[in-house]
Amino acid sequence: MEPMTSSQAIIDFCLEPLKVDMSTEAEREVRRRLEHVIKTFRTRLAQPVSVDFSQMPSQVINEAAHGYE
């Protein structure tokens, strides 16, 4: 996976597992807020930021501990 630099690509990747209805006002508000966070973060760093999700550590869920076997 290539590092993502586009704000919209990062937001799309993060929201994709939620299967959010793209036609709601709530979805547009979430995107607006996330876009603001990314832009603010980039401004404070004074350089573009890329995100490489392939370097993100895996989450292991112990299903037996939660009663799912």
N, CA, C and O atoms as CSV, one atom per row, in Angstrom:
chain,resi,resn,atom,element,x,y,z
A,1,MET,N,N,0.846,-1.178,0.000
A,1,MET,CA,C,0.000,0.000,0.000
A,1,MET,C,C,0.888,1.236,0.000
A,1,MET,O,O,1.843,1.332,0.771
A,2,GLU,N,N,0.563,2.162,-0.861
A,2,GLU,CA,C,1.305,3.421,-0.946
A,2,GLU,C,C,0.829,4.372,0.154
A,2,GLU,O,O,-0.353,4.381,0.496
A,3,PRO,N,N,1.744,5.172,0.710
A,3,PRO,CA,C,1.319,6.189,1.686
A,3,PRO,C,C,0.308,7.140,1.050
A,3,PRO,O,O,0.432,7.488,-0.124
A,4,MET,N,N,-0.674,7.552,1.812
A,4,MET,CA,C,-1.722,8.447,1.315
A,4,MET,C,C,-1.393,9.877,1.701
A,4,MET,O,O,-1.060,10.156,2.852
A,5,THR,N,N,-1.487,10.771,0.747
A,5,THR,CA,C,-1.244,12.186,1.029
A,5,THR,C,C,-2.511,13.018,0.886
A,5,THR,O,O,-2.614,14.091,1.481
A,6,SER,N,N,-3.457,12.548,0.119
A,6,SER,CA,C,-4.702,13.274,-0.092
A,6,SER,C,C,-5.585,13.163,1.148
A,6,SER,O,O,-5.816,12.069,1.665
A,7,SER,N,N,-6.073,14.309,1.616
A,7,SER,CA,C,-6.960,14.314,2.780
A,7,SER,C,C,-8.180,13.437,2.530
A,7,SER,O,O,-8.582,12.660,3.397
A,8,GLN,N,N,-8.763,13.561,1.350
A,8,GLN,CA,C,-9.959,12.790,1.034
A,8,GLN,C,C,-9.665,11.294,1.008
A,8,GLN,O,O,-10.499,10.502,1.447
A,9,ALA,N,N,-8.507,10.889,0.506
A,9,ALA,CA,C,-8.144,9.471,0.477
A,9,ALA,C,C,-7.985,8.922,1.895
A,9,ALA,O,O,-8.405,7.803,2.186
A,10,ILE,N,N,-7.381,9.711,2.763
A,10,ILE,CA,C,-7.205,9.289,4.165
A,10,ILE,C,C,-8.568,9.147,4.844
A,10,ILE,O,O,-8.822,8.163,5.539
A,11,ILE,N,N,-9.429,10.121,4.642
A,11,ILE,CA,C,-10.762,10.096,5.251
A,11,ILE,C,C,-11.565,8.922,4.697
A,11,ILE,O,O,-12.202,8.193,5.458
A,12,ASP,N,N,-11.540,8.734,3.383
A,12,ASP,CA,C,-12.264,7.615,2.769
A,12,ASP,C,C,-11.796,6.288,3.353
A,12,ASP,O,O,-12.615,5.429,3.680
A,13,PHE,N,N,-10.483,6.119,3.485
A,13,PHE,CA,C,-9.930,4.872,4.018
A,13,PHE,C,C,-10.405,4.641,5.456
A,13,PHE,O,O,-10.755,3.518,5.820
A,14,CYS,N,N,-10.420,5.685,6.262
A,14,CYS,CA,C,-10.810,5.548,7.665
A,14,CYS,C,C,-12.304,5.293,7.833
A,14,CYS,O,O,-12.701,4.557,8.737
A,15,LEU,N,N,-13.132,5.880,6.991
A,15,LEU,CA,C,-14.579,5.716,7.115
A,15,LEU,C,C,-15.108,4.463,6.421
A,15,LEU,O,O,-16.216,4.017,6.719
A,16,GLU,N,N,-14.343,3.898,5.511
A,16,GLU,CA,C,-14.820,2.758,4.715
A,16,GLU,C,C,-15.332,1.593,5.554
A,16,GLU,O,O,-16.391,1.059,5.225
A,17,PRO,N,N,-14.650,1.164,6.617
A,17,PRO,CA,C,-15.165,0.026,7.394
A,17,PRO,C,C,-16.509,0.297,8.073
A,17,PRO,O,O,-17.223,-0.641,8.426
A,18,LEU,N,N,-16.856,1.569,8.257
A,18,LEU,CA,C,-18.103,1.915,8.937
A,18,LEU,C,C,-19.315,1.838,8.018
A,18,LEU,O,O,-20.453,1.826,8.487
A,19,LYS,N,N,-19.073,1.785,6.704
A,19,LYS,CA,C,-20.166,1.738,5.723
A,19,LYS,C,C,-21.175,2.859,5.981
A,19,LYS,O,O,-22.384,2.632,6.034
A,20,VAL,N,N,-20.646,4.066,6.140
A,20,VAL,CA,C,-21.456,5.244,6.442
A,20,VAL,C,C,-22.279,5.618,5.211
A,20,VAL,O,O,-21.782,5.583,4.085
A,21,ASP,N,N,-23.542,5.976,5.437
A,21,ASP,CA,C,-24.406,6.446,4.353
A,21,ASP,C,C,-23.883,7.793,3.869
A,21,ASP,O,O,-23.904,8.780,4.605
A,22,MET,N,N,-23.416,7.825,2.628
A,22,MET,CA,C,-22.750,9.006,2.085
A,22,MET,C,C,-23.708,10.171,1.814
A,22,MET,O,O,-23.261,11.277,1.512
A,23,SER,N,N,-25.004,9.936,1.917
A,23,SER,CA,C,-25.957,10.990,1.559
A,23,SER,C,C,-26.505,11.745,2.770
A,23,SER,O,O,-27.396,12.582,2.623
A,24,THR,N,N,-25.984,11.461,3.960
A,24,THR,CA,C,-26.532,12.111,5.147
A,24,THR,C,C,-25.752,13.371,5.523
A,24,THR,O,O,-24.579,13.525,5.183
A,25,GLU,N,N,-26.431,14.250,6.223
A,25,GLU,CA,C,-25.778,15.461,6.726
A,25,GLU,C,C,-24.708,15.099,7.749
A,25,GLU,O,O,-23.673,15.762,7.822
A,26,ALA,N,N,-24.947,14.051,8.543
A,26,ALA,CA,C,-23.965,13.620,9.550
A,26,ALA,C,C,-22.661,13.191,8.885
A,26,ALA,O,O,-21.581,13.513,9.380
A,27,GLU,N,N,-22.748,12.476,7.783
A,27,GLU,CA,C,-21.542,12.028,7.072
A,27,GLU,C,C,-20.763,13.225,6.536
A,27,GLU,O,O,-19.537,13.269,6.628
A,28,ARG,N,N,-21.476,14.182,5.983
A,28,ARG,CA,C,-20.805,15.385,5.467
A,28,ARG,C,C,-20.129,16.166,6.597
A,28,ARG,O,O,-19.042,16.713,6.413
A,29,GLU,N,N,-20.772,16.215,7.760
A,29,GLU,CA,C,-20.195,16.918,8.912
A,29,GLU,C,C,-18.944,16.199,9.416
A,29,GLU,O,O,-17.955,16.846,9.760
A,30,VAL,N,N,-18.982,14.876,9.462
A,30,VAL,CA,C,-17.801,14.103,9.876
A,30,VAL,C,C,-16.647,14.380,8.920
A,30,VAL,O,O,-15.523,14.622,9.358
A,31,ARG,N,N,-16.917,14.346,7.628
A,31,ARG,CA,C,-15.864,14.623,6.640
A,31,ARG,C,C,-15.315,16.038,6.790
A,31,ARG,O,O,-14.105,16.250,6.704
A,32,ARG,N,N,-16.212,17.013,7.016
A,32,ARG,CA,C,-15.786,18.406,7.175
A,32,ARG,C,C,-14.859,18.539,8.377
A,32,ARG,O,O,-13.837,19.221,8.304
A,33,ARG,N,N,-15.217,17.887,9.484
A,33,ARG,CA,C,-14.392,17.969,10.697
A,33,ARG,C,C,-13.048,17.275,10.512
A,33,ARG,O,O,-12.014,17.806,10.917
A,34,LEU,N,N,-13.057,16.097,9.905
A,34,LEU,CA,C,-11.793,15.386,9.679
A,34,LEU,C,C,-10.882,16.162,8.729
A,34,LEU,O,O,-9.669,16.219,8.930
A,35,GLU,N,N,-11.469,16.753,7.704
A,35,GLU,CA,C,-10.697,17.586,6.769
A,35,GLU,C,C,-10.042,18.745,7.529
A,35,GLU,O,O,-8.876,19.063,7.294
A,36,HIS,N,N,-10.787,19.367,8.431
A,36,HIS,CA,C,-10.247,20.473,9.232
A,36,HIS,C,C,-9.087,19.994,10.105
A,36,HIS,O,O,-8.070,20.680,10.210
A,37,VAL,N,N,-9.228,18.834,10.725
A,37,VAL,CA,C,-8.161,18.286,11.576
A,37,VAL,C,C,-6.901,18.046,10.756
A,37,VAL,O,O,-5.806,18.424,11.173
A,38,ILE,N,N,-7.046,17.422,9.598
A,38,ILE,CA,C,-5.877,17.118,8.757
A,38,ILE,C,C,-5.215,18.408,8.283
A,38,ILE,O,O,-3.991,18.532,8.332
A,39,LYS,N,N,-6.018,19.370,7.825
A,39,LYS,CA,C,-5.447,20.646,7.357
A,39,LYS,C,C,-4.735,21.382,8.485
A,39,LYS,O,O,-3.655,21.938,8.284
A,40,THR,N,N,-5.343,21.385,9.677
A,40,THR,CA,C,-4.721,22.050,10.821
A,40,THR,C,C,-3.403,21.377,11.182
A,40,THR,O,O,-2.404,22.051,11.433
A,41,PHE,N,N,-3.404,20.060,11.207
A,41,PHE,CA,C,-2.192,19.302,11.518
A,41,PHE,C,C,-1.089,19.611,10.506
A,41,PHE,O,O,0.060,19.839,10.884
A,42,ARG,N,N,-1.442,19.619,9.223
A,42,ARG,CA,C,-0.458,19.922,8.175
A,42,ARG,C,C,0.075,21.341,8.301
A,42,ARG,O,O,1.264,21.583,8.094
A,43,THR,N,N,-0.799,22.273,8.639
A,43,THR,CA,C,-0.381,23.671,8.785
A,43,THR,C,C,0.610,23.817,9.931
A,43,THR,O,O,1.604,24.534,9.816
A,44,ARG,N,N,0.334,23.138,11.031
A,44,ARG,CA,C,1.222,23.224,12.188
A,44,ARG,C,C,2.580,22.600,11.888
A,44,ARG,O,O,3.601,23.045,12.412
A,45,LEU,N,N,2.593,21.576,11.050
A,45,LEU,CA,C,3.863,20.944,10.689
A,45,LEU,C,C,4.582,21.713,9.585
A,45,LEU,O,O,5.782,21.541,9.372
A,46,ALA,N,N,3.832,22.560,8.891
A,46,ALA,CA,C,4.355,23.352,7.779
A,46,ALA,C,C,4.895,22.484,6.661
A,46,ALA,O,O,5.818,22.886,5.952
A,47,GLN,N,N,4.331,21.300,6.496
A,47,GLN,CA,C,4.717,20.421,5.389
A,47,GLN,C,C,3.609,19.395,5.172
A,47,GLN,O,O,2.841,19.105,6.089
A,48,PRO,N,N,3.527,18.850,3.966
A,48,PRO,CA,C,2.524,17.813,3.705
A,48,PRO,C,C,2.769,16.571,4.571
A,48,PRO,O,O,3.906,16.245,4.910
A,49,VAL,N,N,1.701,15.910,4.908
A,49,VAL,CA,C,1.775,14.702,5.725
A,49,VAL,C,C,1.196,13.551,4.919
A,49,VAL,O,O,0.139,13.680,4.302
A,50,SER,N,N,1.896,12.429,4.929
A,50,SER,CA,C,1.334,11.233,4.305
A,50,SER,C,C,1.108,10.196,5.395
A,50,SER,O,O,1.788,10.189,6.421
A,51,VAL,N,N,0.150,9.331,5.154
A,51,VAL,CA,C,-0.191,8.287,6.110
A,51,VAL,C,C,-0.018,6.945,5.430
A,51,VAL,O,O,-0.588,6.707,4.365
A,52,ASP,N,N,0.768,6.062,6.039
A,52,ASP,CA,C,1.004,4.734,5.488
A,52,ASP,C,C,0.332,3.719,6.402
A,52,ASP,O,O,0.897,3.312,7.417
A,53,PHE,N,N,-0.880,3.316,6.031
A,53,PHE,CA,C,-1.639,2.389,6.865
A,53,PHE,C,C,-1.049,0.982,6.842
A,53,PHE,O,O,-1.392,0.168,7.699
A,54,SER,N,N,-0.179,0.676,5.892
A,54,SER,CA,C,0.424,-0.655,5.859
A,54,SER,C,C,1.410,-0.842,7.012
A,54,SER,O,O,1.772,-1.972,7.339
A,55,GLN,N,N,1.843,0.253,7.625
A,55,GLN,CA,C,2.761,0.181,8.762
A,55,GLN,C,C,2.025,0.144,10.096
A,55,GLN,O,O,2.653,0.110,11.154
A,56,MET,N,N,0.693,0.151,10.047
A,56,MET,CA,C,-0.115,0.149,11.262
A,56,MET,C,C,-0.119,-1.259,11.860
A,56,MET,O,O,-0.385,-2.226,11.146
A,57,PRO,N,N,0.170,-1.392,13.153
A,57,PRO,CA,C,0.183,-2.726,13.760
A,57,PRO,C,C,-1.204,-3.360,13.740
A,57,PRO,O,O,-2.218,-2.667,13.828
A,58,SER,N,N,-1.233,-4.665,13.625
A,58,SER,CA,C,-2.494,-5.399,13.605
A,58,SER,C,C,-3.138,-5.391,14.985
A,58,SER,O,O,-2.457,-5.357,16.010
A,59,GLN,N,N,-4.454,-5.422,14.985
A,59,GLN,CA,C,-5.218,-5.547,16.220
A,59,GLN,C,C,-5.660,-7.006,16.327
A,59,GLN,O,O,-6.307,-7.518,15.414
A,60,VAL,N,N,-5.327,-7.674,17.414
A,60,VAL,CA,C,-5.730,-9.055,17.628
A,60,VAL,C,C,-6.802,-9.069,18.708
A,60,VAL,O,O,-6.598,-8.575,19.818
A,61,ILE,N,N,-7.939,-9.640,18.362
A,61,ILE,CA,C,-9.051,-9.712,19.299
A,61,ILE,C,C,-9.169,-11.155,19.791
A,61,ILE,O,O,-9.252,-12.095,19.001
A,62,ASN,N,N,-9.174,-11.301,21.098
A,62,ASN,CA,C,-9.338,-12.624,21.704
A,62,ASN,C,C,-10.842,-12.871,21.802
A,62,ASN,O,O,-11.485,-12.471,22.772
A,63,GLU,N,N,-11.401,-13.544,20.772
A,63,GLU,CA,C,-12.845,-13.749,20.725
A,63,GLU,C,C,-13.337,-14.615,21.881
A,63,GLU,O,O,-14.451,-14.415,22.364
A,64,ALA,N,N,-12.531,-15.569,22.331
A,64,ALA,CA,C,-12.928,-16.446,23.427
A,64,ALA,C,C,-13.131,-15.637,24.715
A,64,ALA,O,O,-14.000,-15.962,25.524
A,65,ALA,N,N,-12.328,-14.585,24.899
A,65,ALA,CA,C,-12.447,-13.756,26.102
A,65,ALA,C,C,-13.759,-12.968,26.103
A,65,ALA,O,O,-14.233,-12.548,27.158
A,66,HIS,N,N,-14.342,-12.771,24.918
A,66,HIS,CA,C,-15.583,-12.012,24.808
A,66,HIS,C,C,-16.792,-12.922,24.632
A,66,HIS,O,O,-17.905,-12.439,24.425
A,67,GLY,N,N,-16.586,-14.230,24.714
A,67,GLY,CA,C,-17.689,-15.175,24.602
A,67,GLY,C,C,-18.027,-15.566,23.179
A,67,GLY,O,O,-19.054,-16.201,22.940
A,68,TYR,N,N,-17.167,-15.192,22.213
A,68,TYR,CA,C,-17.385,-15.574,20.816
A,68,TYR,C,C,-16.374,-16.625,20.441
A,68,TYR,O,O,-15.173,-16.353,20.422
A,69,GLU,N,N,-16.829,-17.806,20.146
A,69,GLU,CA,C,-15.878,-18.871,19.787
A,69,GLU,C,C,-16.177,-19.418,18.434
A,69,GLU,O,O,-15.483,-20.320,17.966
